[in-house]
PDB file of C-alpha atoms in Angstrom:
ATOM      1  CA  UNK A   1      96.803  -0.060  86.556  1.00 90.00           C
ATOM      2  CA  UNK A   2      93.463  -0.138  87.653  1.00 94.00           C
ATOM      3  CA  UNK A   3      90.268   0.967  86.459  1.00 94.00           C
ATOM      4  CA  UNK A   4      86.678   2.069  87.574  1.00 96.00           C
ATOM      5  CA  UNK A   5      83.266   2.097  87.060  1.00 97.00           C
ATOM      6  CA  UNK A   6      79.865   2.699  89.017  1.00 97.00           C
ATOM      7  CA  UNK A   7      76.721   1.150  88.144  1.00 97.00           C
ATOM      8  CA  UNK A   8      73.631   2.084  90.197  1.00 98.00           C
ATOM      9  CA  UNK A   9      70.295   0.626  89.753  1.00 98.00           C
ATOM     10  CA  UNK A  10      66.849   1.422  90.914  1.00 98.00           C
ATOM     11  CA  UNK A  11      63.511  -0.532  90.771  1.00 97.00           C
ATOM     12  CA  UNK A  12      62.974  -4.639  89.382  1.00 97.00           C
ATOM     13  CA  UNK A  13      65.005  -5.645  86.145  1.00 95.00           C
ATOM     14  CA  UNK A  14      61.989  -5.087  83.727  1.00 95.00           C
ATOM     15  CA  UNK A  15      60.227  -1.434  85.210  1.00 96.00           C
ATOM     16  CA  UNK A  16      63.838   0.089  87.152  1.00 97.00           C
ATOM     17  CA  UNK A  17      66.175   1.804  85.086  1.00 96.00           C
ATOM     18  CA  UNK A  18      70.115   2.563  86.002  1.00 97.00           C
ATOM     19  CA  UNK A  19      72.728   4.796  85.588  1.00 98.00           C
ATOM     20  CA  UNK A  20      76.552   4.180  84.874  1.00 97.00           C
ATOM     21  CA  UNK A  21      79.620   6.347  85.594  1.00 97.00           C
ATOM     22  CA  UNK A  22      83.338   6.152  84.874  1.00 96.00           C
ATOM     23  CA  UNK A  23      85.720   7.416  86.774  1.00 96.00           C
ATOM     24  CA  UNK A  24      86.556   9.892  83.889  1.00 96.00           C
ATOM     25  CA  UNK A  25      83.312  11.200  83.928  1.00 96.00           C
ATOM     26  CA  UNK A  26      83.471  10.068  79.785  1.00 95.00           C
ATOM     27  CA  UNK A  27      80.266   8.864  81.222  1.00 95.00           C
ATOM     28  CA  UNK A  28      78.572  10.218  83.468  1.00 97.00           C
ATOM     29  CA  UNK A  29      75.352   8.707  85.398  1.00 97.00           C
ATOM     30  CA  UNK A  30      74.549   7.537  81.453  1.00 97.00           C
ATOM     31  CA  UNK A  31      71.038   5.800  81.487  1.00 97.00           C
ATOM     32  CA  UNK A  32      70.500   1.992  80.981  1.00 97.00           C
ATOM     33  CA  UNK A  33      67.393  -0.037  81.112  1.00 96.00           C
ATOM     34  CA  UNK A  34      66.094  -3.318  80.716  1.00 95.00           C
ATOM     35  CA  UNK A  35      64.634  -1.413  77.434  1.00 96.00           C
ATOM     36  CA  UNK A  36      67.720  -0.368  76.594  1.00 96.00           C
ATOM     37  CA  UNK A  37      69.538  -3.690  76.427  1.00 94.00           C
ATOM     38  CA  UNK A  38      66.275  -6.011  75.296  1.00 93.00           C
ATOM     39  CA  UNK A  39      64.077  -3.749  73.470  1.00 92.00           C
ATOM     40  CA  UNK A  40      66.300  -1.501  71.333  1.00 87.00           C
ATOM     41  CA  UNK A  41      65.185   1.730  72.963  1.00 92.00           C
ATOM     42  CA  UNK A  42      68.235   4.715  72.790  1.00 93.00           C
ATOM     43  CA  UNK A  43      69.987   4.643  76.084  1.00 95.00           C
ATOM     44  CA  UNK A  44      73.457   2.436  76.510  1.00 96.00           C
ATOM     45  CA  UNK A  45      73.506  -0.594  78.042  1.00 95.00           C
ATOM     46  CA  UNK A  46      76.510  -3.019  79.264  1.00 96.00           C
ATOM     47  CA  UNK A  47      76.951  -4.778  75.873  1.00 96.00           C
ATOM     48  CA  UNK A  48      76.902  -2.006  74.092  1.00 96.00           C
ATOM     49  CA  UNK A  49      79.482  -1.073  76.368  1.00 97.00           C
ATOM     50  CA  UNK A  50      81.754  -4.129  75.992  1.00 97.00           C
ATOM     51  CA  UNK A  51      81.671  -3.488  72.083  1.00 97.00           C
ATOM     52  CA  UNK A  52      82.928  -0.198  72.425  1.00 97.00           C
ATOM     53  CA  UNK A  53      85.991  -1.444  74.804  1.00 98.00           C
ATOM     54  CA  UNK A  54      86.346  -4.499  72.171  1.00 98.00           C
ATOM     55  CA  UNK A  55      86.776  -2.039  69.516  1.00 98.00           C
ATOM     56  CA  UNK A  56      88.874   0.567  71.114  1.00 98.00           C
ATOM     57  CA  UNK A  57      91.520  -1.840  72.697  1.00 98.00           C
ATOM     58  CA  UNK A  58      91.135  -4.112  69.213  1.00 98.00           C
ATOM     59  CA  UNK A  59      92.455  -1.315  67.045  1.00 98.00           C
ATOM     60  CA  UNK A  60      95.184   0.354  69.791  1.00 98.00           C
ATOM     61  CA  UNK A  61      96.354  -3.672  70.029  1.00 98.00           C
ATOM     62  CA  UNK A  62      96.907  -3.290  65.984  1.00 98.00           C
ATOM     63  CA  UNK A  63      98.189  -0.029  66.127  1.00 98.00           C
ATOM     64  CA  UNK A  64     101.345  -1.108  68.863  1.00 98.00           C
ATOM     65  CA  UNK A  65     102.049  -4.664  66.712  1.00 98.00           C
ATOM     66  CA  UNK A  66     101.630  -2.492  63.315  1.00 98.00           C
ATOM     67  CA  UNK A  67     104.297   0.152  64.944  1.00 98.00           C
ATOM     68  CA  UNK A  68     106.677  -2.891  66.048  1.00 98.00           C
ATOM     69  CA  UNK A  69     106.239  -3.999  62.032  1.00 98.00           C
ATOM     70  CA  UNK A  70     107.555  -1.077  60.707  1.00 98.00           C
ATOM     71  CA  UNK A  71     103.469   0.283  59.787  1.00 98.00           C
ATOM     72  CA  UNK A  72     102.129   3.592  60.859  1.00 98.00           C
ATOM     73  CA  UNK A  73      98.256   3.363  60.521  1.00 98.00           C
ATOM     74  CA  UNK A  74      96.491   5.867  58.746  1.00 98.00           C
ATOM     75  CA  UNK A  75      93.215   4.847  59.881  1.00 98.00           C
ATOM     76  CA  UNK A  76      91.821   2.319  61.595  1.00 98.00           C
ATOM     77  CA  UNK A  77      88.324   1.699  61.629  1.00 98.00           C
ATOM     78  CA  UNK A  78      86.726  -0.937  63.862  1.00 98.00           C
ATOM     79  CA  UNK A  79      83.173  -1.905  64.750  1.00 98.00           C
ATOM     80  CA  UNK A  80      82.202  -4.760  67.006  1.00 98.00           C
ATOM     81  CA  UNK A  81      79.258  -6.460  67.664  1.00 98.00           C
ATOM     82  CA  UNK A  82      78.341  -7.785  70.701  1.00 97.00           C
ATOM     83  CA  UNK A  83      75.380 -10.923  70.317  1.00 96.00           C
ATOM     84  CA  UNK A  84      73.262 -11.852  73.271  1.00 94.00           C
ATOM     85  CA  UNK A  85      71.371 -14.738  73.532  1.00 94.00           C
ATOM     86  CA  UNK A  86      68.420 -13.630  75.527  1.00 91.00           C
ATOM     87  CA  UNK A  87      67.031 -16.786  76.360  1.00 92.00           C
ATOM     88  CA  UNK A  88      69.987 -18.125  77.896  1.00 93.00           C
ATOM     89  CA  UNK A  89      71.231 -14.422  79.182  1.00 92.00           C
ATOM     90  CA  UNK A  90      74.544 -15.541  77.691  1.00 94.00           C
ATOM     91  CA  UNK A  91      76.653 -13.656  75.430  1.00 96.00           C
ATOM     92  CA  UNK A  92      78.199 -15.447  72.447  1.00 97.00           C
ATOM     93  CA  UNK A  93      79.827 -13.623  69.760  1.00 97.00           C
ATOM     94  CA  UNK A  94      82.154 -10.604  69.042  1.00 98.00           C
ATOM     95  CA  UNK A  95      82.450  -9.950  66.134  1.00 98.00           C
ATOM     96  CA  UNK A  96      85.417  -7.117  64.826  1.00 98.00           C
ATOM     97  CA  UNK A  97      84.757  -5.452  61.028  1.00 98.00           C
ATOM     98  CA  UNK A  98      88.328  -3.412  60.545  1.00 98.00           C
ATOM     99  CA  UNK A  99      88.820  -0.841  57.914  1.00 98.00           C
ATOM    100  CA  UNK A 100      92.408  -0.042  57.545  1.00 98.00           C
ATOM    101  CA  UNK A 101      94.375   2.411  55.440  1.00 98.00           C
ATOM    102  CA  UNK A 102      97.910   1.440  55.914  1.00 98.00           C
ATOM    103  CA  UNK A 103     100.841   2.625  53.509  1.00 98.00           C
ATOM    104  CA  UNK A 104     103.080   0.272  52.478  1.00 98.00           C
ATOM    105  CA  UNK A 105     101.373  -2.973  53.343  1.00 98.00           C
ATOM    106  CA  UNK A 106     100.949  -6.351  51.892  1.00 97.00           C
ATOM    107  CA  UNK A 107      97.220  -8.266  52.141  1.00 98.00           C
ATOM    108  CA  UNK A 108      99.119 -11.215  54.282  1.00 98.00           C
ATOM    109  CA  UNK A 109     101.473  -8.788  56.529  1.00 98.00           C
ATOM    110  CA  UNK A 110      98.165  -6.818  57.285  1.00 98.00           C
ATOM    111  CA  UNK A 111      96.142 -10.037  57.786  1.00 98.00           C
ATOM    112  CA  UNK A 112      98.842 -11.614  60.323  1.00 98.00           C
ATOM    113  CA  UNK A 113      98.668  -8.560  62.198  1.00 98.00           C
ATOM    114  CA  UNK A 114      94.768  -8.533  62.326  1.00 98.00           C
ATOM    115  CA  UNK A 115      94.450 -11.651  63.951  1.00 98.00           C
ATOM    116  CA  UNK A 116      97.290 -11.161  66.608  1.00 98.00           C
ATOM    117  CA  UNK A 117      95.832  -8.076  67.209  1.00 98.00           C
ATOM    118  CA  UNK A 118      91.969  -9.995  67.874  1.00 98.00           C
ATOM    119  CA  UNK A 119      93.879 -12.774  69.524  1.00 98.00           C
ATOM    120  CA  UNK A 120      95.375 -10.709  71.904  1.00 97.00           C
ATOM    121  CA  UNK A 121      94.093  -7.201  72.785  1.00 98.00           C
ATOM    122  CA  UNK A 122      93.345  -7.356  76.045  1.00 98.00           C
ATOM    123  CA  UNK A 123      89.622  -7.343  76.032  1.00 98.00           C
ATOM    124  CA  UNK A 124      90.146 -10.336  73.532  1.00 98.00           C
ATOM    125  CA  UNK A 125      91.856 -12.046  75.962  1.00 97.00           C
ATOM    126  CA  UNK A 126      89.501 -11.385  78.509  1.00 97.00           C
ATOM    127  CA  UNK A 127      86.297 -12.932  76.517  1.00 96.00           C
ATOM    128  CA  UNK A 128      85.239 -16.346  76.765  1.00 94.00           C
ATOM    129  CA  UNK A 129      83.000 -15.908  73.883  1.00 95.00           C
ATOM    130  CA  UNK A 130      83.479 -16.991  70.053  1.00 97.00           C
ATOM    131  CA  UNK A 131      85.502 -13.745  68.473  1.00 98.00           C
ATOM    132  CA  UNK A 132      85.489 -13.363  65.063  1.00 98.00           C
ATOM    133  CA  UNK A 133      87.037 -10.628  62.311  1.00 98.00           C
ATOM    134  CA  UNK A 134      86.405  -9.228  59.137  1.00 98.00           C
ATOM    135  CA  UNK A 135      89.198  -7.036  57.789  1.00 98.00           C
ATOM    136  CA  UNK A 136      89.767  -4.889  54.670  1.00 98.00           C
ATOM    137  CA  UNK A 137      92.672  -3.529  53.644  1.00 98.00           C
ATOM    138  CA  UNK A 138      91.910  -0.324  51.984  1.00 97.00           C
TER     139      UNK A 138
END
């Protein structure tokens, strides 16, 4: 399966100014700027954009190896963080803060499934940055 994306971009990297589309239209010519991703003005931008796939994939990865456990998910609630070093134009961290509201679950059961989930979603696996987790078992 196969995925796409269109990023167009107009002008030099300080004073230009892009747009991005999925193929979905889920976005849809959605603004990004060098303000955007450097100077905390609204628009998206592509890191903000690799948090949100971290997170989604993160907690449908926990979801399928809760299901195989015997666990139906109430909620799962996942934020990532994406850090950039601007200096280096590197990124270097993920980090995943889950919420979860699973019946039935012990601390360690939920805690070994956390961190096969973060080992191995996809995205996960597709990082060759530092990931790290914070999980709560509500």
């Amino acid at each position: 399966m196969k995925q796409t994306a269109n990023a167009v971009w107009s002008g030099s990297v300080k004073e230009g100014n892009g747009k991005i589309t999925t193929a979905s239209k889920s976005l849809d010519k959605a603004a990004y700027s060098y303000a955007s991703r450097f100077e905390n003005e609204d628009n998206t931008n592509p890191d903000e954009l690799l948090a949100a796939s971290h997170a989604g994939c993160f907690a449908m990865a926990l979801s399928l190896i809760l299901g195989k456990e015997g666990f139906t998910p109430d909620s799962l609630d996942v934020s990532a963080t994406v850090t950039m070093n601007a200096d280096e134009l590197e990124l270097t961290e993920s980090h995943l803060d889950l919420k979860a509201k699973i019946p039935n679950i012990d601390k360690d059961k939920f805690m070994e499934c956390a961190r096969t989930a973060k080992d191995n979603c996809p995205i996960s696996k597709a990082l060759s940055l530092k990931i790290t987790m914070e999980a709560t078992l509500l």
